[in-house]
Coordinates of C-alpha atoms in Angstrom, one line a residue:
M1 CA -15.4 2.0 14.2
K2 CA -16.3 1.1 17.8
T3 CA -15.9 3.7 20.5
L4 CA -15.5 3.7 24.3
E5 CA -15.6 6.4 26.8
I6 CA -12.8 7.3 29.3
F7 CA -14.1 9.6 32.0
G8 CA -16.9 10.4 29.6
V9 CA -14.6 11.4 26.7
K10 CA -15.4 9.4 23.6
I11 CA -12.4 7.6 22.1
Y12 CA -12.5 5.6 18.8
N13 CA -11.1 2.1 19.3
T14 CA -9.0 2.1 16.1
T15 CA -5.6 1.6 14.7
L16 CA -3.4 4.0 12.8
Q17 CA -4.1 2.1 9.6
E18 CA -7.9 2.1 10.1
A19 CA -7.9 5.8 11.1
T20 CA -5.9 6.6 7.9
L21 CA -8.4 4.7 5.7
Q22 CA -11.2 6.7 7.4
L23 CA -9.4 10.0 6.5
E24 CA -9.1 8.9 2.9
E25 CA -12.9 8.4 2.9
Y26 CA -13.5 11.8 4.5
L27 CA -11.3 13.4 1.7
K28 CA -13.6 11.9 -0.9
G29 CA -16.7 13.4 0.7
E30 CA -18.2 16.9 0.8
K31 CA -18.6 17.8 4.4
S32 CA -16.0 19.1 6.8
K33 CA -14.8 16.5 9.3
A34 CA -13.2 17.4 12.7
I35 CA -10.3 15.2 13.9
Y36 CA -9.2 15.4 17.6
T37 CA -6.3 13.6 19.2
P38 CA -6.8 13.6 23.0
N39 CA -4.1 12.5 25.3
T40 CA -4.3 11.7 29.0
E41 CA -3.9 15.4 30.0
I42 CA -6.8 16.4 27.7
V43 CA -9.1 13.7 29.1
M44 CA -8.4 14.8 32.6
V45 CA -9.2 18.4 31.8
A46 CA -12.4 17.4 29.9
K47 CA -13.4 15.1 32.8
D48 CA -14.2 18.2 34.9
D49 CA -15.5 20.4 32.1
E50 CA -18.8 19.3 30.6
S51 CA -18.8 21.8 27.8
L52 CA -15.3 20.8 26.7
K53 CA -16.1 17.2 27.0
D54 CA -19.2 17.6 24.8
L55 CA -17.2 19.6 22.3
I56 CA -14.6 16.8 21.9
N57 CA -17.3 14.2 21.7
R58 CA -18.8 16.0 18.7
G59 CA -15.6 15.2 16.7
D60 CA -15.9 13.0 13.7
L61 CA -12.8 11.0 14.6
I62 CA -11.3 11.0 18.1
V63 CA -8.1 9.0 18.4
P64 CA -6.2 7.9 21.5
D65 CA -3.0 9.9 21.5
G66 CA -1.9 9.3 25.1
I67 CA -0.2 6.1 26.2
G68 CA -2.0 6.5 29.5
L69 CA -5.3 5.9 27.8
I70 CA -4.0 2.7 26.4
Y71 CA -2.8 1.5 29.8
A72 CA -6.1 2.5 31.4
S73 CA -8.1 0.6 28.9
R74 CA -6.1 -2.5 29.4
I75 CA -6.2 -2.3 33.2
K76 CA -10.0 -2.0 33.0
K77 CA -10.1 -5.0 30.5
K78 CA -11.6 -2.9 27.7
P79 CA -8.5 -2.6 25.7
L80 CA -7.9 0.0 23.0
Q81 CA -6.2 -1.5 20.0
E82 CA -3.2 0.8 19.9
R83 CA -2.0 4.3 20.5
V84 CA -2.8 6.6 17.5
T85 CA -0.8 9.8 17.8
G86 CA -1.7 13.1 16.2
F87 CA 1.8 13.2 14.7
D88 CA 1.6 9.9 13.0
L89 CA -1.9 10.6 11.7
S90 CA -0.7 14.0 10.4
I91 CA 2.2 12.4 8.6
N92 CA -0.2 9.9 7.0
L93 CA -2.4 12.8 5.9
L94 CA 0.6 14.3 4.2
K95 CA 1.3 11.1 2.4
I96 CA -2.3 10.9 1.3
A97 CA -2.2 14.5 0.1
N98 CA 1.0 13.9 -1.8
E99 CA -0.4 10.9 -3.6
N100 CA -3.6 12.7 -4.5
S101 CA -2.3 16.3 -5.0
Y102 CA -4.6 17.5 -2.2
S103 CA -4.2 21.0 -0.8
I104 CA -3.3 21.9 2.8
Y105 CA -3.7 25.1 4.8
F106 CA -1.5 25.5 7.9
F107 CA -3.0 27.5 10.7
G108 CA -1.3 28.1 14.1
G109 CA 2.0 28.5 15.9
K110 CA 4.0 31.7 16.4
D111 CA 4.6 34.1 13.5
G112 CA 6.6 32.3 10.8
V113 CA 6.0 28.8 12.1
A114 CA 3.1 27.9 9.8
K115 CA 5.0 29.4 6.8
M116 CA 8.1 27.4 7.6
A117 CA 6.1 24.2 8.1
A118 CA 4.4 24.7 4.8
E119 CA 7.8 25.2 3.0
N120 CA 9.3 22.1 4.6
V121 CA 6.3 20.0 3.7
K122 CA 6.5 21.2 0.1
K123 CA 10.1 20.0 0.0
D124 CA 9.4 16.6 1.3
Y125 CA 6.0 16.1 -0.4
P126 CA 6.3 18.0 -3.7
N127 CA 2.9 16.9 -5.0
I128 CA 1.0 18.6 -2.1
R129 CA -0.5 21.9 -3.0
I130 CA 0.1 24.5 -0.3
A131 CA -3.2 26.5 -0.1
G132 CA -1.9 29.0 2.5
H133 CA -0.8 29.6 6.0
H134 CA -1.4 31.9 9.0
H135 CA 0.1 32.2 12.4
G136 CA -2.1 31.5 15.5
Y137 CA -1.1 34.4 17.6
F138 CA -3.7 37.2 17.1
K139 CA -6.6 38.7 19.0
G140 CA -9.3 36.9 17.2
I141 CA -8.9 33.4 18.7
H142 CA -11.9 33.2 21.0
V143 CA -12.9 31.0 23.9
G144 CA -16.5 31.2 23.0
Y145 CA -18.4 31.3 19.8
E146 CA -18.2 35.0 18.8
N147 CA -15.9 35.5 15.8
H148 CA -13.7 38.6 16.0
E149 CA -12.7 40.7 13.0
E150 CA -9.3 39.2 12.3
E151 CA -10.5 35.7 12.8
V152 CA -13.3 36.3 10.3
K153 CA -10.7 37.4 7.8
V154 CA -8.7 34.2 8.3
I155 CA -11.8 32.1 7.8
D156 CA -12.7 34.1 4.6
N157 CA -9.1 33.6 3.4
I158 CA -9.3 29.9 4.0
N159 CA -12.6 29.6 2.1
S160 CA -11.2 31.7 -0.8
L161 CA -8.4 29.1 -1.1
N162 CA -10.6 26.1 -0.7
P163 CA -8.1 23.7 0.9
D164 CA -8.8 20.0 1.2
I165 CA -7.0 19.7 4.6
I166 CA -6.4 22.2 7.4
F167 CA -3.7 21.6 10.1
V168 CA -4.8 23.6 13.2
G169 CA -1.9 24.0 15.7
L170 CA -3.3 26.3 18.4
G171 CA -2.7 24.0 21.3
F172 CA -5.4 22.5 23.6
P173 CA -8.1 23.6 24.1
K174 CA -8.0 26.6 21.6
Q175 CA -7.7 24.4 18.6
E176 CA -10.6 22.2 19.5
I177 CA -12.8 25.2 20.3
W178 CA -11.9 26.9 17.1
I179 CA -12.5 23.8 15.0
D180 CA -15.9 23.1 16.7
A181 CA -17.0 26.7 16.3
N182 CA -16.0 27.0 12.6
K183 CA -16.2 23.5 11.1
D184 CA -19.5 24.2 9.4
K185 CA -18.3 27.6 8.1
I186 CA -15.1 26.3 6.4
K187 CA -14.8 24.7 3.0
A188 CA -12.4 21.9 3.8
K189 CA -12.8 18.1 4.0
V190 CA -10.5 17.3 7.0
I191 CA -9.7 19.7 9.8
I192 CA -7.3 18.2 12.4
G193 CA -6.2 19.7 15.7
N194 CA -2.6 18.6 15.9
G195 CA -0.9 20.9 18.5
G196 CA 2.9 20.7 18.4
V197 CA 3.0 19.0 15.0
M198 CA 3.4 22.4 13.3
D199 CA 6.6 23.1 15.3
I200 CA 8.0 19.7 14.4
L201 CA 7.3 20.2 10.7
A202 CA 8.8 23.7 10.9
G203 CA 12.0 22.3 12.4
N204 CA 11.6 24.2 15.7
S205 CA 11.3 21.0 17.8
K206 CA 11.9 17.3 17.5
R207 CA 9.9 14.3 18.2
A208 CA 11.2 11.9 20.9
P209 CA 13.7 9.2 19.7
E210 CA 12.0 6.0 18.5
I211 CA 13.0 4.1 21.6
Y212 CA 11.0 6.5 23.8
Q213 CA 8.0 6.2 21.4
K214 CA 8.1 2.4 21.5
L215 CA 8.2 2.4 25.3
G216 CA 5.4 5.0 25.6
L217 CA 7.8 7.4 27.3
E218 CA 7.6 10.5 25.0
W219 CA 6.3 12.4 28.0
L220 CA 9.5 11.7 29.9
Y221 CA 11.6 12.8 27.0
R222 CA 9.7 16.1 26.7
L223 CA 10.0 16.5 30.5
V224 CA 13.7 16.1 30.4
K225 CA 14.0 18.6 27.6
E226 CA 11.5 21.0 29.2
P227 CA 11.5 20.7 33.0
S228 CA 8.9 23.5 33.1
R229 CA 6.4 20.9 31.9
I230 CA 6.4 19.2 35.3
K231 CA 3.2 21.0 36.3
R232 CA 1.4 19.6 33.3
Q233 CA 2.9 16.1 33.6
I234 CA 1.8 15.7 37.2
V235 CA -1.6 14.8 35.7
L236 CA -0.3 11.5 34.5
P237 CA 0.1 9.8 37.9
K238 CA -3.2 11.4 39.1
F239 CA -4.9 9.8 36.1
M240 CA -3.5 6.4 36.8
L241 CA -4.5 6.6 40.4
K242 CA -8.0 7.4 39.5
V243 CA -8.0 4.5 37.0
L244 CA -6.8 2.1 39.7
F245 CA -9.2 3.2 42.4
S246 CA -12.3 4.2 40.5
K247 CA -15.1 2.1 39.1
D248 CA -16.9 2.6 35.8
I249 CA -14.4 5.1 34.4
I250 CA -14.4 3.3 31.0
K251 CA -17.7 2.4 29.3

């Protein structure tokens, strides 16, 4: 797959179908593959943080989750094929797992969220093997590369269960940092950082209605539902202004 860079962040110019086929290939391999799903907000943060940018760029598959990335690529006449959301990619992973009886470990969310997500997935995809689950709120999640005792226990537990797929829902940037730090220590084929997907699977939150998805306005739906997100969402107009008035932002 071809790639381009937006503010130095590598993005695969792919479609949901192509990315799904790539995941199928990863699941037939032996090495752990890291999947990241950056949106506009993540790109803007990484733009000013070289270590975080390098970390994301080390991912094996980096898909354009944010509609702003699609608009920016078109404005600069280097169009990405389509938006590939972490949610849609995760659902396709569940379908692949169901068809092939792959096992999944759910890691992240508040206490009980990963467990509920696993239980709901098992109901909807009965052929999936639930390897295990663990919440994401404990002292061990680091911001560097030093593993703490409880985190080591989680990694040991994951390896003892030998899952094919790991859903990591720690939120940005913790999930990307955790995956990058531990990918080579974990016995899994695909490790995907998919943020709020865990809460949706658990039934604690809902995805935006389809009309909002088609119009690229999921961010507006979430803002209406959670006005406190305004501080985060302000990054969207800032991003578009930089796109309009900067040169060579996309390579």
